[in-house]
Coordinates of C-alpha atoms in Angstrom, one line a residue:
X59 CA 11.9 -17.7 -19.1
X60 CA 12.9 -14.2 -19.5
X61 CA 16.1 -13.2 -18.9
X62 CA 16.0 -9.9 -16.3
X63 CA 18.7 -7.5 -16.9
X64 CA 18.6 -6.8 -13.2
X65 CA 20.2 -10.3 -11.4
X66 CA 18.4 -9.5 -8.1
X67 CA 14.9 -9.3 -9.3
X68 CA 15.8 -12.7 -10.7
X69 CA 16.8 -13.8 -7.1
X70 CA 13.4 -12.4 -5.8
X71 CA 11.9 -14.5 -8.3
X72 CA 13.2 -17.6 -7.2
X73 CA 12.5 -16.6 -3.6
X74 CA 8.7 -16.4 -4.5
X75 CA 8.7 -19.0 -6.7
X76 CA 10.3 -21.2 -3.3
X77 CA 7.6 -20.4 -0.8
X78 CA 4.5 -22.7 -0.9
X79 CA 3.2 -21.1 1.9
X80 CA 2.9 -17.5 0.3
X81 CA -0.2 -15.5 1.2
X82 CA -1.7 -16.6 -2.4
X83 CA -1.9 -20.1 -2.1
X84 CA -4.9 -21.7 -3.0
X85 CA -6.8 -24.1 -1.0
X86 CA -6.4 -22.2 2.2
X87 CA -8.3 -19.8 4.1
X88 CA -7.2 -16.1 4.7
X89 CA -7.2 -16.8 8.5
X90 CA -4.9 -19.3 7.2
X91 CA -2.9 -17.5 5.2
X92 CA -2.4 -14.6 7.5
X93 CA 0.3 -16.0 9.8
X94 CA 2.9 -16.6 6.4
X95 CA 2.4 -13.4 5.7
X96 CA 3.3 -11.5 9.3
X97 CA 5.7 -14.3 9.3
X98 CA 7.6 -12.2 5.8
X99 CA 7.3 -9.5 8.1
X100 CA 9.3 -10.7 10.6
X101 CA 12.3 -11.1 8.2
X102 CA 12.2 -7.6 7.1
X103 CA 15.4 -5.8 9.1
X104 CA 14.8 -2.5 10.7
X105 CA 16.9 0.9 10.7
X106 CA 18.9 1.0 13.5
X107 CA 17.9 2.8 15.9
X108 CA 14.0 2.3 15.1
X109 CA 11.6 2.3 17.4
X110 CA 8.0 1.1 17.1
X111 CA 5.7 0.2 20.0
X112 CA 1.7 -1.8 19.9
X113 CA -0.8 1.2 20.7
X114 CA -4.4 1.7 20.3
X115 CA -5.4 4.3 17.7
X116 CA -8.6 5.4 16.6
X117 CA -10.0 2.2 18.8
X118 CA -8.2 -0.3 16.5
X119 CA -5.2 -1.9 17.6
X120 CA -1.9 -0.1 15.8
X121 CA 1.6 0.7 15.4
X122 CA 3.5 4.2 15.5
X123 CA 6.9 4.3 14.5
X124 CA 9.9 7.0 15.5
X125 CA 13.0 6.5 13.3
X126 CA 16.0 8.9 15.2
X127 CA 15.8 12.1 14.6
X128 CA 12.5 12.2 13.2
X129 CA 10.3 14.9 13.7
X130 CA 7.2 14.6 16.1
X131 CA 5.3 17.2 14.2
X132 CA 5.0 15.1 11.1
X133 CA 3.2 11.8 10.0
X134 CA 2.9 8.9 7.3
X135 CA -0.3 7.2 8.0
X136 CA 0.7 4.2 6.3
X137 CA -1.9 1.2 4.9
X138 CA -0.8 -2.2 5.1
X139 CA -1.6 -4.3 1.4
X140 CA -3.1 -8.1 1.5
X141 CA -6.1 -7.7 -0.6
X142 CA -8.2 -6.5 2.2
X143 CA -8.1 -9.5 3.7
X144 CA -4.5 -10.6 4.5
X145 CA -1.9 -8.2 6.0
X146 CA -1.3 -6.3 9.5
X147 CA 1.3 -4.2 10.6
X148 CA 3.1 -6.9 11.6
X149 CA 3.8 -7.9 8.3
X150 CA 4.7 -4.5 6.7
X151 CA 6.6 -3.4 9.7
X152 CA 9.9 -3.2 7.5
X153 CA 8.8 -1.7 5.1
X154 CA 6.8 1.3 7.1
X155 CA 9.7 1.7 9.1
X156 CA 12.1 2.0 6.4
X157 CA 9.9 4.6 4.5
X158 CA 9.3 6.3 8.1
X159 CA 13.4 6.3 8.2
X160 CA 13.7 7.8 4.7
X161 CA 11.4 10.2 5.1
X162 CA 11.6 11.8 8.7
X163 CA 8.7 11.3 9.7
X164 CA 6.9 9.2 12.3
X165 CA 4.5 6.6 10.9
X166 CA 1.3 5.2 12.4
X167 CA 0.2 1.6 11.6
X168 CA -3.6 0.7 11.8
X169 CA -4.7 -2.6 12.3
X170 CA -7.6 -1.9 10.6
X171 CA -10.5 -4.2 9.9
X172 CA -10.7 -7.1 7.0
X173 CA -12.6 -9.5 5.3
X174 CA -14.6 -11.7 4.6
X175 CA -15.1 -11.3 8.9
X176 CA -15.3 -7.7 8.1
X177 CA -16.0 -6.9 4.4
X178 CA -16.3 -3.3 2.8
X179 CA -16.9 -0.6 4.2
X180 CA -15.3 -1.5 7.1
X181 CA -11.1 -0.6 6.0
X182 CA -12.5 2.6 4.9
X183 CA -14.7 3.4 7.9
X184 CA -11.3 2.3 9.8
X185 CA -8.7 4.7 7.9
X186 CA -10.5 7.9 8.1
X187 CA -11.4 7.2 11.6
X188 CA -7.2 6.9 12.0
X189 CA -6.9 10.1 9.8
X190 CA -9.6 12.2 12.2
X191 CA -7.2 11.1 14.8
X192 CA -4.2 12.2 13.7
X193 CA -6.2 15.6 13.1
X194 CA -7.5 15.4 16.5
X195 CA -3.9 14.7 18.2
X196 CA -3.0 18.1 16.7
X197 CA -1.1 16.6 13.7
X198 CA -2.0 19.3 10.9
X199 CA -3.0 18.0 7.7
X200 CA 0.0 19.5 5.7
X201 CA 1.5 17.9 8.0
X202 CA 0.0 14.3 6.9
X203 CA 1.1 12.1 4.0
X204 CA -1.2 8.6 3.4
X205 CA 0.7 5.3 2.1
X206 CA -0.2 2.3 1.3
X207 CA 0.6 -0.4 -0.8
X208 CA -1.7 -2.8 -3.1
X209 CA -4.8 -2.9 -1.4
X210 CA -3.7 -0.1 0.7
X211 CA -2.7 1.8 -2.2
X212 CA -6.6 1.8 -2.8
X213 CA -7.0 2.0 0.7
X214 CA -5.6 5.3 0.6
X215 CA -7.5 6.9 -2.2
X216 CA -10.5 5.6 -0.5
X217 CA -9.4 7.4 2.8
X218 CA -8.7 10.7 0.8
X219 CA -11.9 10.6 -1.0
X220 CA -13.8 9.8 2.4
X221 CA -12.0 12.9 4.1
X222 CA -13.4 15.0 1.0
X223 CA -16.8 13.8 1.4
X224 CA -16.9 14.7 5.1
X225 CA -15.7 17.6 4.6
X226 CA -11.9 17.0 6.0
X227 CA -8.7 18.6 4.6
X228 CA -6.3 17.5 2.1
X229 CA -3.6 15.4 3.2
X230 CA -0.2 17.1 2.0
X231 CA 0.0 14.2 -0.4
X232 CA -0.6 10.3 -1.0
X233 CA 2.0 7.8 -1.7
X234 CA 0.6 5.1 -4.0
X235 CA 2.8 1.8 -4.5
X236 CA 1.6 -0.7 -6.8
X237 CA -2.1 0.7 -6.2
X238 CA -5.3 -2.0 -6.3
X239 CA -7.7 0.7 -7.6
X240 CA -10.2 -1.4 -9.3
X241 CA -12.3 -4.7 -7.7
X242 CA -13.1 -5.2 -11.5
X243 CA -10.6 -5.6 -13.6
X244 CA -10.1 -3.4 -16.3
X245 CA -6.9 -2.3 -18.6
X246 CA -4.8 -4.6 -21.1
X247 CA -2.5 -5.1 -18.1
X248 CA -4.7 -8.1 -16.6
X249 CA -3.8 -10.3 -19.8
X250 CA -0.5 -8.9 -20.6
X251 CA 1.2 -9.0 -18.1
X252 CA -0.4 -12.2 -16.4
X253 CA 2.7 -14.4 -17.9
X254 CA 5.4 -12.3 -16.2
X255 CA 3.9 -11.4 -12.7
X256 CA 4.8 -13.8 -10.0
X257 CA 2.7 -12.7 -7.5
X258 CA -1.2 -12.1 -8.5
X259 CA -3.9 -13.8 -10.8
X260 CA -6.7 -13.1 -11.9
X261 CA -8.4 -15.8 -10.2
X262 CA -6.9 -14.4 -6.7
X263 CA -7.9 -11.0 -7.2
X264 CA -11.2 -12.1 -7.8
X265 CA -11.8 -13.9 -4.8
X266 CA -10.3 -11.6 -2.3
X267 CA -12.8 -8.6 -4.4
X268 CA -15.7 -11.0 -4.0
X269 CA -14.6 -11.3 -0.1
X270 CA -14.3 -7.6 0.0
X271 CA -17.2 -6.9 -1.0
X272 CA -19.4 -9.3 0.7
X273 CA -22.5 -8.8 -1.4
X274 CA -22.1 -4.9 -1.9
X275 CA -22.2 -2.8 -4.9
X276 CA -18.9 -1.7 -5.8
X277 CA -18.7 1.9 -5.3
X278 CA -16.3 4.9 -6.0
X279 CA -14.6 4.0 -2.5
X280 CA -14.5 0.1 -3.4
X281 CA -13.2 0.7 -6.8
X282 CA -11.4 4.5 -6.6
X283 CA -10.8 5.0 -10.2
X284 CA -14.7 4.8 -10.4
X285 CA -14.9 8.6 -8.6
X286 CA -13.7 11.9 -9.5
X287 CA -10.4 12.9 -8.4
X288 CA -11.1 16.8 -7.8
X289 CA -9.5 18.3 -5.1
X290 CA -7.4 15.4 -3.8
X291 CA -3.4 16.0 -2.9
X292 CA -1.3 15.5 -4.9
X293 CA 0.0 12.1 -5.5
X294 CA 3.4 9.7 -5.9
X295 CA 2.5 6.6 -8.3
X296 CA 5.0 3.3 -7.8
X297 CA 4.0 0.7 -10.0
X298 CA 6.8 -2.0 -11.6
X299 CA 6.1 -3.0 -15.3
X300 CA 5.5 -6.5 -14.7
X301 CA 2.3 -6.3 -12.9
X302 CA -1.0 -7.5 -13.5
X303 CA -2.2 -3.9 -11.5
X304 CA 0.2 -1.9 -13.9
X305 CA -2.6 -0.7 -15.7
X306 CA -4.4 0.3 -12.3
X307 CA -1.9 2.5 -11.7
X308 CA -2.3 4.1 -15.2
X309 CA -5.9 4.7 -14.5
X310 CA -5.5 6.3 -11.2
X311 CA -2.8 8.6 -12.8
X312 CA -4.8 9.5 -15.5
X313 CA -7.8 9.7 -13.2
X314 CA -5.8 12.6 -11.1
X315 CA -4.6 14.4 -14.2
X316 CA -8.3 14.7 -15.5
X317 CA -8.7 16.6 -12.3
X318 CA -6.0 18.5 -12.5
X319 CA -4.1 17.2 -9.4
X320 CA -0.7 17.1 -9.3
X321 CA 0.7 13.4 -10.0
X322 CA 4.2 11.5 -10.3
X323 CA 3.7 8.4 -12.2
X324 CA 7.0 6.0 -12.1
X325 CA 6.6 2.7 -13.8
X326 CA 9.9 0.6 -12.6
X327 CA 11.7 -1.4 -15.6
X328 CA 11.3 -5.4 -14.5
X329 CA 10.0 -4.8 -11.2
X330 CA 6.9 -7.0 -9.7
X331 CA 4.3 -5.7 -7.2
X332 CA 5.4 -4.1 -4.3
X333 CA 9.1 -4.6 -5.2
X334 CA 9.6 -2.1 -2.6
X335 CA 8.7 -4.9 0.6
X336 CA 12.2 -6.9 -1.0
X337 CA 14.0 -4.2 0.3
X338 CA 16.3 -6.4 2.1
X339 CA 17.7 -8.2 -1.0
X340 CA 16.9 -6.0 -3.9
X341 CA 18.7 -2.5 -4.9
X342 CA 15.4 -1.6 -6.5
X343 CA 13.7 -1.8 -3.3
X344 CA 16.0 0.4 -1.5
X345 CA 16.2 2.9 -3.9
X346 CA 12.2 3.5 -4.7
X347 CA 12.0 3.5 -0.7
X348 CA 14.4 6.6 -0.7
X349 CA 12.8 8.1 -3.6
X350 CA 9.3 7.6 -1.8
X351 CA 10.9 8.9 1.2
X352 CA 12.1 11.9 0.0
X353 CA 9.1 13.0 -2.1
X354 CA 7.7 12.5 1.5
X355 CA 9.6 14.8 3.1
X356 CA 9.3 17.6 0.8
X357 CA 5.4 17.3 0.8
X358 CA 6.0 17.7 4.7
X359 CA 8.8 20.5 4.8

């Protein structure tokens, strides 16, 4: 067993290694699954003050958060993780509201589609069609930031490739943490870090890609790092060294340096995927939230 300098990661360790009913156990559907996983969600603690309400949003059921004091004018459209198939704003809601706190900003939650009931393109189709209405509510796009963790990490490259392609503007920027770039797996990360990463395998990644993609080829907007990078904004990069994606996140960085957009790459000493979400019992957590949250805010100032 490795011996973490940090004792808190440790703690989060055991904590994962306690919960049979984490959204990765095997044997059980991902209808199954999803309730555990809104059910973490529910023990996240909010800023006080916070307020988030249910809405509709681009025709998909949502949430919008308004820390105090934020300003109306500007937005984090923020995109849950769960391996396209698990997740809901439910479950992040602590972790959106946080980042909405830290940053300013309101936030805005879709429920967007997942498989294997809804398998690509339907996330994508579902994100731009939240980013076209934040346009169309008179949010301007400097105005914008895109988040999203894991799966929603890719999510969000997806989303500001897809804007691109329709011929959209920019975002001011895209905050990727602990980014699922790739539904094949690629990079020495998949092996090397298997051993230390308490959270994904190999075997789980590919079964939530294969239910992803439901039969279809995997494209530059299934797999991100597959497409060129040119003229995307500028991007944050979270990614903890003990993760099986750590070498997604490498790709994706090097990916936007090849095209000569402007990228922060942090790789966190000991932390696991999405360290951020353990916010509640882990200094780590709090401190790459701020860190998010403030790069945030001055891509929105």
């Amino acid at each position: 067993m490795a011996d973490w300098k940090d004792p808190e990661i440790a703690a989060v360790r055991g904590l994962l290694a306690a919960m049979p009913d984490a959204p990765a156990t095997e044997g059980l559907t991902f209808a199954e699954r999803r309730p555990g996983m809104d059910a973490f969600g529910d023990m996240a603690p909010l800023p006080e003050g916070h307020v988030y309400e249910a809405v509709t949003f681009a025709g998909r059921p949502a949430e919008r958060h308004t820390p105090p004091g934020a300003d109306p004018t500007k937005v984090i459209l923020y995109l849950h993780g769960g391996g396209y198939c698990l997740g809901s704003p439910r479950s992040h809601r602590g972790l959106t509201a946080q980042l909405a706190h830290s940053a300013g900003a309101v936030a805005v939650t879709p429920d967007y589609r997942m498989a294997p009931e809804d398998p690509y393109p339907a996330a994508v189709d579902d994100a731009l069609a939240a980013y076209k209405a934040l346009l169309d509510e008179g949010f301007a796009a400097a105005k914008i930031v895109i988040a999203g963790d894991s799966a929603g990490g890719g999510l969000t490259l997806a989303t500001a490739l897809a804007a691109r392609a329709a011929g959209l503007p920019q975002p001011a920027g895209l905050f990727l943490i602990s980014p699922w770039a790739s539904m094949t797996p690629t990079g020495v990360s998949y092996e090397a870090k298997l051993a230390t990463d308490p959270m994904i395998t190999g075997a789980a990644l590919a079964e939530f890609a294969a239910a992803y993609l439901g039969g279809k080829a995997d494209d530059g907007l299934a797999s991100p790092i597959r497409s060129d990078f040119t003229g995307l904004a500028p991007m944050l990069i979270h990614v903890g060294s003990e993760e099986v994606l750590l070498s997604d996140a490498l790709a994706v960085a090097e990916r936007a340096g090849l095209a000569a957009v402007p990228v922060t790459l942090e790789v966190w000493p000991e932390m696991i995927h999405v360290w951020h979400a353990f916010y509640g019992f882990l200094g780590a957590g709090r401190a790459a939230i701020a860190k998010g949250g403030s790069w945030i805010a001055e891509r929105l100032s």
